[in-house]
């Protein structure tokens, strides 16, 4: 409707303009069922690695990627182009142009190896990161894994109005008339492909979102997955919350679970809840509200004496008057007198009075959680609130003993074997402490607002806990939390789950401005090295697997729940590819087998290290038992190929290069291989036939 209103505004005759506007207004007020949005918006993507040739569709590197031209001729570094929309002729420097592809056009993708990390040489499990526009990556993945993916987890852009995502290579903000339509159009295209990847017998799609688009997303999912069981849960991701003027402070987001076929949602046991801090919830003892400063109440500013070595609370002092300097109070040997003081020195209040605090300390309901000697408050103090204490007294929470610091240890008897609830408030899902802090410890300040590692871990664990060989996909990979979570899950239970991540290589807004000022353009090496795939996702993958930060220093601390040291890394391997595009004629002639080999490796299950052809001269055959697949490139060598295949064990997939269906069927009958494919016809037919299919 936004476009229609724009057109009405251009009508010069005021009477006609008013009449059409009134009729249009009547139409807009009619009741519509289902989700209605603009679907005519074309989406394009720049292809920096594809050479610009005569006849190419191109755009200006620093212009709108949807503003396309056709190259008519190239001479002396200049391209003579005709603009698609206006048919205007223009001469443009070749260095300023980039090839583009409009979604819906047939593509012939390949995977170019960029890097790899191997921390488990004896394991044949390899994860993959694909740098690409996720739409094109999903087209490739449909060829590779249609109906085979067990779990898709995505954290798409939330369309908040901030510059957090692009449509047609341009940022979408609140001033964009088509903001919601563009977002829905973008999501629908990708979810259509994602649906084809999910195992129709048993799988799950998990999508996170906030309040800006959750209603639209819910309607879209209902329309696209009518056969699925869809539930939305609310998840507390911030204990402090994001305060906003004249609005409620936001502490949560939403997670949609689209459950397909005979899925299994695993119940939780007490160990699962204990890992998330859900047995008993320890609250910060220092009040945080700006109104709770020392002067506001006379009886809640007092010292708590904590033994530095044992972290036991030795004594609770009396409240001190406002005019008394806290540094003048009595000191105890071997102890720290802890007061409620912010990092900036502001004196605050404890949550309860000294008398009540003394009673709770005796019962183990107050503890010194963390030693912070460089801060004004030298211990982080925590306590159990009245609701939790009441649950202990009512027998809902059983105290099992005392920890070394004197605080209670307990388990919630109501959480044994229960189904997960639709309202989540787990300590470990806090995005600041278990997302931003973890990522900062690995990379420094390279990425804003990553998900909590444990929030992603728990989402996928509900559905793949009893699937040790599950295949998982995240095509909005961002900082790479999903692969990190899959590795953690495998380390906990010895699983062999494989994860595929897809992300583009966009740079941040600030970095783009700085690089442009220095004269760099998208596609330049200096520009690309600061993109998210190369600067964030892949470094995190390498560091988390090897157990160190980007400077090579061992990671500190343990993973919550499993007590696995972060410095140990994971017994896992991963390979980093960049998606590129091939010429279909060259593929048909067999000239680009070397480029297609990683695609065949993935189609055969990505088992073992991805093979590489060192020579440009192609062999007659490739038999790769360590990768569980074989390729016959020269049809005349079939007899020898058949003999060698009889000698090999463990070959699960065979690719046979032949143009003739009869020859292909005859060769298949002679091979004792579970799965066979006809190259290159299988590859070319897939992308030619399916490119416009819903």
Tab-separated table of N, CA, C and O in Angstrom, residues 247-343:
chain	number	residue	atom	x	y	z
A	247	UNK	N	9.124	4.025	28.069
A	247	UNK	CA	8.777	2.662	27.671
A	247	UNK	C	9.158	1.713	28.805
A	247	UNK	O	9.986	2.045	29.651
A	248	UNK	N	8.585	0.521	28.778
A	248	UNK	CA	8.969	-0.486	29.757
A	248	UNK	C	10.413	-0.919	29.501
A	248	UNK	O	10.841	-1.049	28.350
A	249	UNK	N	11.138	-1.160	30.567
A	249	UNK	CA	12.503	-1.664	30.440
A	249	UNK	C	12.461	-3.083	29.881
A	249	UNK	O	11.772	-3.950	30.417
A	250	UNK	N	13.189	-3.303	28.814
A	250	UNK	CA	13.141	-4.602	28.132
A	250	UNK	C	14.139	-5.573	28.755
A	250	UNK	O	15.331	-5.292	28.819
A	251	UNK	N	13.644	-6.711	29.212
A	251	UNK	CA	14.514	-7.730	29.796
A	251	UNK	C	14.427	-9.056	29.038
A	251	UNK	O	15.196	-9.969	29.315
A	252	UNK	N	13.499	-9.159	28.096
A	252	UNK	CA	13.276	-10.460	27.467
A	252	UNK	C	13.273	-10.367	25.950
A	252	UNK	O	13.285	-9.285	25.358
A	253	UNK	N	13.280	-11.525	25.342
A	253	UNK	CA	13.012	-11.663	23.920
A	253	UNK	C	12.168	-12.921	23.753
A	253	UNK	O	11.822	-13.587	24.739
A	254	UNK	N	11.826	-13.239	22.515
A	254	UNK	CA	10.947	-14.375	22.265
A	254	UNK	C	11.664	-15.415	21.408
A	254	UNK	O	12.531	-15.079	20.600
A	255	UNK	N	11.294	-16.670	21.598
A	255	UNK	CA	11.863	-17.765	20.814
A	255	UNK	C	10.717	-18.601	20.273
A	255	UNK	O	9.896	-19.124	21.044
A	256	UNK	N	10.636	-18.712	18.951
A	256	UNK	CA	9.657	-19.577	18.306
A	256	UNK	C	10.273	-20.960	18.090
A	256	UNK	O	11.392	-21.081	17.586
A	257	UNK	N	9.515	-21.985	18.459
A	257	UNK	CA	9.896	-23.363	18.178
A	257	UNK	C	8.878	-23.927	17.189
A	257	UNK	O	7.694	-24.050	17.520
A	258	UNK	N	9.351	-24.246	15.989
A	258	UNK	CA	8.507	-24.846	14.960
A	258	UNK	C	8.857	-26.329	14.936
A	258	UNK	O	9.897	-26.732	14.410
A	259	UNK	N	8.005	-27.153	15.535
A	259	UNK	CA	8.311	-28.572	15.764
A	259	UNK	C	7.596	-29.426	14.727
A	259	UNK	O	6.369	-29.377	14.610
A	260	UNK	N	8.370	-30.210	13.995
A	260	UNK	CA	7.879	-30.882	12.791
A	260	UNK	C	7.908	-32.400	12.966
A	260	UNK	O	8.882	-32.957	13.498
A	261	UNK	N	6.858	-33.054	12.495
A	261	UNK	CA	6.822	-34.521	12.485
A	261	UNK	C	6.757	-35.107	13.883
A	261	UNK	O	6.189	-34.540	14.812
A	262	UNK	N	7.397	-36.256	14.061
A	262	UNK	CA	7.411	-36.954	15.350
A	262	UNK	C	8.605	-36.500	16.179
A	262	UNK	O	9.440	-37.303	16.606
A	263	UNK	N	8.672	-35.211	16.401
A	263	UNK	CA	9.771	-34.640	17.182
A	263	UNK	C	9.656	-35.081	18.639
A	263	UNK	O	8.594	-35.516	19.113
A	264	UNK	N	10.762	-34.936	19.366
A	264	UNK	CA	10.767	-35.219	20.800
A	264	UNK	C	11.332	-34.017	21.534
A	264	UNK	O	12.461	-33.593	21.269
A	265	UNK	N	10.534	-33.459	22.438
A	265	UNK	CA	10.989	-32.375	23.308
A	265	UNK	C	11.430	-33.008	24.618
A	265	UNK	O	10.616	-33.555	25.368
A	266	UNK	N	12.738	-32.957	24.877
A	266	UNK	CA	13.292	-33.653	26.025
A	266	UNK	C	12.909	-32.974	27.337
A	266	UNK	O	13.038	-31.757	27.469
A	267	UNK	N	12.433	-33.749	28.332
A	267	UNK	CA	12.177	-33.158	29.650
A	267	UNK	C	13.476	-32.821	30.345
A	267	UNK	O	14.545	-33.321	29.987
A	268	UNK	N	13.391	-31.972	31.342
A	268	UNK	CA	14.561	-31.552	32.099
A	268	UNK	C	14.684	-32.382	33.368
A	268	UNK	O	13.699	-32.861	33.910
A	269	UNK	N	15.908	-32.532	33.855
A	269	UNK	CA	16.110	-33.116	35.174
A	269	UNK	C	16.774	-32.089	36.070
A	269	UNK	O	17.085	-30.977	35.655
A	270	UNK	N	17.001	-32.460	37.319
A	270	UNK	CA	17.528	-31.485	38.262
A	270	UNK	C	18.914	-30.995	37.869
A	270	UNK	O	19.294	-29.864	38.148
A	271	UNK	N	19.692	-31.840	37.187
A	271	UNK	CA	21.028	-31.411	36.783
A	271	UNK	C	20.948	-30.300	35.752
A	271	UNK	O	21.736	-29.358	35.768
A	272	UNK	N	19.976	-30.401	34.819
A	272	UNK	CA	19.801	-29.352	33.819
A	272	UNK	C	19.458	-28.025	34.480
A	272	UNK	O	19.996	-26.978	34.146
A	273	UNK	N	18.528	-28.075	35.445
A	273	UNK	CA	18.141	-26.842	36.114
A	273	UNK	C	19.267	-26.297	36.979
A	273	UNK	O	19.459	-25.089	37.088
A	274	UNK	N	20.037	-27.198	37.606
A	274	UNK	CA	21.146	-26.739	38.447
A	274	UNK	C	22.160	-25.985	37.613
A	274	UNK	O	22.701	-24.967	38.040
A	275	UNK	N	22.395	-26.461	36.402
A	275	UNK	CA	23.364	-25.789	35.533
A	275	UNK	C	22.917	-24.376	35.222
A	275	UNK	O	23.724	-23.459	35.115
A	276	UNK	N	21.619	-24.162	35.097
A	276	UNK	CA	21.122	-22.836	34.751
A	276	UNK	C	20.903	-21.953	35.977
A	276	UNK	O	20.436	-20.834	35.859
A	277	UNK	N	21.210	-22.474	37.165
A	277	UNK	CA	21.000	-21.676	38.362
A	277	UNK	C	19.556	-21.668	38.798
A	277	UNK	O	19.123	-20.788	39.520
A	278	UNK	N	18.772	-22.681	38.383
A	278	UNK	CA	17.341	-22.655	38.652
A	278	UNK	C	16.968	-23.437	39.905
A	278	UNK	O	15.836	-23.433	40.321
A	279	UNK	N	17.926	-24.161	40.548
A	279	UNK	CA	17.583	-24.850	41.788
A	279	UNK	C	17.215	-23.812	42.834
A	279	UNK	O	16.170	-23.872	43.454
A	280	UNK	N	18.110	-22.866	43.083
A	280	UNK	CA	17.795	-21.705	43.918
A	280	UNK	C	18.406	-20.484	43.257
A	280	UNK	O	19.517	-20.553	42.723
A	281	UNK	N	17.700	-19.406	43.267
A	281	UNK	CA	18.169	-18.193	42.586
A	281	UNK	C	18.791	-17.240	43.603
A	281	UNK	O	18.136	-16.776	44.530
A	282	UNK	N	20.069	-16.945	43.429
A	282	UNK	CA	20.784	-16.001	44.284
A	282	UNK	C	20.680	-14.611	43.669
A	282	UNK	O	21.081	-14.395	42.534
A	283	UNK	N	20.161	-13.675	44.441
A	283	UNK	CA	19.948	-12.307	43.985
A	283	UNK	C	21.077	-11.414	44.485
A	283	UNK	O	21.645	-11.652	45.557
A	284	UNK	N	21.397	-10.387	43.702
A	284	UNK	CA	22.395	-9.409	44.151
A	284	UNK	C	21.923	-8.762	45.454
A	284	UNK	O	20.788	-8.294	45.559
A	285	UNK	N	22.821	-8.726	46.472
A	285	UNK	CA	22.454	-8.200	47.781
A	285	UNK	C	22.461	-6.667	47.798
A	285	UNK	O	21.792	-6.046	48.607
A	286	UNK	N	23.239	-6.077	46.905
A	286	UNK	CA	23.279	-4.611	46.841
A	286	UNK	C	22.129	-4.114	45.980
A	286	UNK	O	21.929	-4.587	44.866
A	287	UNK	N	21.389	-3.178	46.495
A	287	UNK	CA	20.287	-2.610	45.712
A	287	UNK	C	20.854	-1.757	44.582
A	287	UNK	O	21.886	-1.090	44.753
A	288	UNK	N	20.179	-1.765	43.444
A	288	UNK	CA	20.735	-1.119	42.260
A	288	UNK	C	19.991	0.132	41.815
A	288	UNK	O	20.528	0.930	41.046
A	289	UNK	N	18.748	0.311	42.281
A	289	UNK	CA	17.968	1.470	41.842
A	289	UNK	C	18.639	2.774	42.272
A	289	UNK	O	19.227	2.868	43.354
A	290	UNK	N	18.541	3.795	41.435
A	290	UNK	CA	19.156	5.094	41.724
A	290	UNK	C	18.594	5.723	42.988
A	290	UNK	O	19.261	6.549	43.638
A	291	UNK	N	17.393	5.322	43.390
A	291	UNK	CA	16.780	5.892	44.595
A	291	UNK	C	17.307	5.249	45.878
A	291	UNK	O	17.089	5.759	46.975
A	292	UNK	N	18.008	4.105	45.746
A	292	UNK	CA	18.471	3.368	46.922
A	292	UNK	C	19.904	3.724	47.310
A	292	UNK	O	20.741	2.852	47.533
A	293	UNK	N	20.188	5.018	47.361
A	293	UNK	CA	21.501	5.461	47.821
A	293	UNK	C	21.530	5.456	49.351
A	293	UNK	O	20.496	5.356	50.019
A	294	UNK	N	22.727	5.572	49.891
A	294	UNK	CA	22.916	5.443	51.341
A	294	UNK	C	22.007	6.380	52.136
A	294	UNK	O	21.430	5.985	53.158
A	295	UNK	N	21.841	7.612	51.678
A	295	UNK	CA	21.104	8.621	52.438
A	295	UNK	C	19.609	8.357	52.484
A	295	UNK	O	18.882	8.961	53.284
A	296	UNK	N	19.104	7.457	51.630
A	296	UNK	CA	17.654	7.278	51.540
A	296	UNK	C	17.075	6.493	52.716
A	296	UNK	O	15.906	6.639	53.037
A	297	UNK	N	17.893	5.632	53.367
A	297	UNK	CA	17.401	4.853	54.502
A	297	UNK	C	18.505	4.784	55.561
A	297	UNK	O	19.671	4.558	55.233
A	298	UNK	N	18.147	4.880	56.829
A	298	UNK	CA	19.175	4.962	57.871
A	298	UNK	C	19.737	3.624	58.330
A	298	UNK	O	20.797	3.595	58.959
A	299	UNK	N	19.076	2.476	58.021
A	299	UNK	CA	19.474	1.237	58.674
A	299	UNK	C	19.994	0.148	57.714
A	299	UNK	O	20.120	-0.998	58.128
A	300	UNK	N	20.276	0.483	56.459
A	300	UNK	CA	20.691	-0.571	55.528
A	300	UNK	C	22.064	-0.309	54.908
A	300	UNK	O	22.388	-0.846	53.847
A	301	UNK	N	22.869	0.467	55.600
A	301	UNK	CA	24.260	0.663	55.193
A	301	UNK	C	25.125	0.199	56.364
A	301	UNK	O	25.180	0.849	57.404
A	302	UNK	N	25.771	-0.954	56.186
A	302	UNK	CA	26.538	-1.548	57.284
A	302	UNK	C	27.612	-2.467	56.698
A	302	UNK	O	27.513	-2.914	55.547
A	303	UNK	N	28.645	-2.779	57.500
A	303	UNK	CA	29.720	-3.638	57.002
A	303	UNK	C	29.378	-5.126	57.162
A	303	UNK	O	28.721	-5.524	58.129
A	304	UNK	N	29.828	-5.916	56.195
A	304	UNK	CA	29.766	-7.379	56.286
A	304	UNK	C	31.209	-7.864	56.200
A	304	UNK	O	31.899	-7.614	55.202
A	305	UNK	N	31.684	-8.533	57.233
A	305	UNK	CA	33.085	-8.943	57.305
A	305	UNK	C	33.241	-10.334	56.683
A	305	UNK	O	32.656	-11.317	57.158
A	306	UNK	N	34.037	-10.388	55.601
A	306	UNK	CA	34.226	-11.627	54.844
A	306	UNK	C	35.686	-12.044	54.913
A	306	UNK	O	36.590	-11.234	54.641
A	307	UNK	N	35.929	-13.304	55.280
A	307	UNK	CA	37.290	-13.840	55.297
A	307	UNK	C	37.809	-13.961	53.865
A	307	UNK	O	37.151	-14.577	53.012
A	308	UNK	N	38.979	-13.369	53.619
A	308	UNK	CA	39.510	-13.318	52.251
A	308	UNK	C	39.806	-14.714	51.717
A	308	UNK	O	39.580	-15.004	50.544
A	309	UNK	N	40.308	-15.605	52.566
A	309	UNK	CA	40.717	-16.940	52.103
A	309	UNK	C	39.529	-17.895	51.964
A	309	UNK	O	39.372	-18.562	50.940
A	310	UNK	N	38.681	-17.972	52.980
A	310	UNK	CA	37.581	-18.945	52.959
A	310	UNK	C	36.311	-18.411	52.332
A	310	UNK	O	35.409	-19.170	51.998
A	311	UNK	N	36.215	-17.071	52.191
A	311	UNK	CA	35.019	-16.390	51.693
A	311	UNK	C	33.807	-16.584	52.614
A	311	UNK	O	32.662	-16.370	52.191
A	312	UNK	N	34.060	-16.992	53.833
A	312	UNK	CA	32.975	-17.116	54.795
A	312	UNK	C	32.641	-15.750	55.389
A	312	UNK	O	33.525	-14.920	55.600
A	313	UNK	N	31.357	-15.540	55.658
A	313	UNK	CA	30.927	-14.319	56.334
A	313	UNK	C	31.159	-14.514	57.838
A	313	UNK	O	30.534	-15.371	58.467
A	314	UNK	N	32.095	-13.728	58.388
A	314	UNK	CA	32.498	-13.883	59.787
A	314	UNK	C	31.570	-13.111	60.722
A	314	UNK	O	31.197	-13.592	61.794
A	315	UNK	N	31.185	-11.925	60.292
A	315	UNK	CA	30.334	-11.095	61.163
A	315	UNK	C	29.574	-10.073	60.334
A	315	UNK	O	30.050	-9.637	59.280
A	316	UNK	N	28.394	-9.693	60.823
A	316	UNK	CA	27.608	-8.617	60.226
A	316	UNK	C	27.614	-7.452	61.207
A	316	UNK	O	27.198	-7.611	62.374
A	317	UNK	N	28.119	-6.305	60.771
A	317	UNK	CA	28.206	-5.141	61.644
A	317	UNK	C	26.884	-4.404	61.765
A	317	UNK	O	25.896	-4.714	61.081
A	318	UNK	N	26.866	-3.405	62.632
A	318	UNK	CA	25.669	-2.582	62.803
A	318	UNK	C	25.624	-1.475	61.754
A	318	UNK	O	26.655	-1.101	61.176
A	319	UNK	N	24.421	-0.952	61.527
A	319	UNK	CA	24.267	0.171	60.594
A	319	UNK	C	25.029	1.375	61.130
A	319	UNK	O	25.082	1.610	62.342
A	320	UNK	N	25.634	2.140	60.223
A	320	UNK	CA	26.380	3.328	60.637
A	320	UNK	C	25.666	4.573	60.142
A	320	UNK	O	25.074	4.575	59.052
A	321	UNK	N	25.682	5.636	60.946
A	321	UNK	CA	24.993	6.880	60.566
A	321	UNK	C	25.536	7.467	59.266
A	321	UNK	O	26.667	7.183	58.852
A	322	UNK	N	24.741	8.316	58.627
A	322	UNK	CA	25.122	8.903	57.337
A	322	UNK	C	26.420	9.687	57.423
A	322	UNK	O	27.211	9.714	56.476
A	323	UNK	N	26.642	10.352	58.575
A	323	UNK	CA	27.791	11.239	58.673
A	323	UNK	C	29.095	10.491	58.965
A	323	UNK	O	30.179	11.078	58.922
A	324	UNK	N	29.023	9.176	59.212
A	324	UNK	CA	30.226	8.401	59.544
A	324	UNK	C	30.865	7.867	58.264
A	324	UNK	O	30.197	7.240	57.430
A	325	UNK	N	32.169	8.113	58.133
A	325	UNK	CA	32.930	7.632	56.983
A	325	UNK	C	33.079	6.108	57.083
A	325	UNK	O	33.483	5.585	58.124
A	326	UNK	N	32.735	5.403	56.002
A	326	UNK	CA	32.824	3.942	56.059
A	326	UNK	C	34.249	3.447	56.299
A	326	UNK	O	34.467	2.339	56.806
A	327	UNK	N	35.241	4.227	55.906
A	327	UNK	CA	36.635	3.802	56.079
A	327	UNK	C	37.080	3.879	57.543
A	327	UNK	O	38.158	3.400	57.893
A	328	UNK	N	36.246	4.483	58.402
A	328	UNK	CA	36.619	4.618	59.817
A	328	UNK	C	36.088	3.475	60.678
A	328	UNK	O	36.367	3.437	61.876
A	329	UNK	N	35.344	2.537	60.081
A	329	UNK	CA	34.775	1.458	60.890
A	329	UNK	C	35.863	0.470	61.307
A	329	UNK	O	36.948	0.408	60.729
A	330	UNK	N	35.543	-0.319	62.326
A	330	UNK	CA	36.464	-1.323	62.853
A	330	UNK	C	36.830	-2.343	61.777
A	330	UNK	O	35.989	-2.779	60.991
A	331	UNK	N	38.099	-2.737	61.741
A	331	UNK	CA	38.579	-3.750	60.799
A	331	UNK	C	38.819	-5.066	61.547
A	331	UNK	O	39.063	-5.077	62.752
A	332	UNK	N	38.734	-6.186	60.848
A	332	UNK	CA	39.004	-7.493	61.438
A	332	UNK	C	40.149	-8.147	60.681
A	332	UNK	O	40.199	-8.107	59.439
A	333	UNK	N	41.061	-8.753	61.394
A	333	UNK	CA	42.247	-9.362	60.781
A	333	UNK	C	41.830	-10.502	59.842
A	333	UNK	O	41.019	-11.360	60.195
A	334	UNK	N	42.415	-10.486	58.658
A	334	UNK	CA	42.131	-11.524	57.665
A	334	UNK	C	40.817	-11.351	56.953
A	334	UNK	O	40.425	-12.200	56.144
A	335	UNK	N	40.109	-10.256	57.256
A	335	UNK	CA	38.786	-10.044	56.667
A	335	UNK	C	38.717	-8.715	55.918
A	335	UNK	O	39.543	-7.829	56.116
A	336	UNK	N	37.721	-8.609	55.078
A	336	UNK	CA	37.405	-7.373	54.372
A	336	UNK	C	36.049	-6.889	54.872
A	336	UNK	O	35.100	-7.677	54.977
A	337	UNK	N	35.971	-5.612	55.209
A	337	UNK	CA	34.687	-5.016	55.571
A	337	UNK	C	33.991	-4.581	54.282
A	337	UNK	O	34.393	-3.613	53.641
A	338	UNK	N	32.957	-5.313	53.882
A	338	UNK	CA	32.296	-5.089	52.590
A	338	UNK	C	31.078	-4.195	52.784
A	338	UNK	O	30.206	-4.477	53.618
A	339	UNK	N	31.029	-3.103	52.035
A	339	UNK	CA	29.886	-2.192	52.025
A	339	UNK	C	29.242	-2.203	50.636
A	339	UNK	O	29.912	-2.515	49.626
A	340	UNK	N	27.954	-1.837	50.544
A	340	UNK	CA	27.291	-1.771	49.228
A	340	UNK	C	27.712	-0.511	48.464
A	340	UNK	O	27.153	0.567	48.668
A	341	UNK	N	28.698	-0.654	47.575
A	341	UNK	CA	29.262	0.496	46.868
A	341	UNK	C	29.382	0.155	45.380
A	341	UNK	O	29.898	-0.902	45.010
A	342	UNK	N	28.884	1.048	44.554
A	342	UNK	CA	29.003	0.866	43.102
A	342	UNK	C	30.459	1.033	42.659
A	342	UNK	O	31.289	1.572	43.399
A	343	UNK	N	30.728	0.621	41.417
A	343	UNK	CA	32.083	0.744	40.880
A	343	UNK	C	32.535	2.190	40.795
A	343	UNK	O	33.735	2.479	40.864
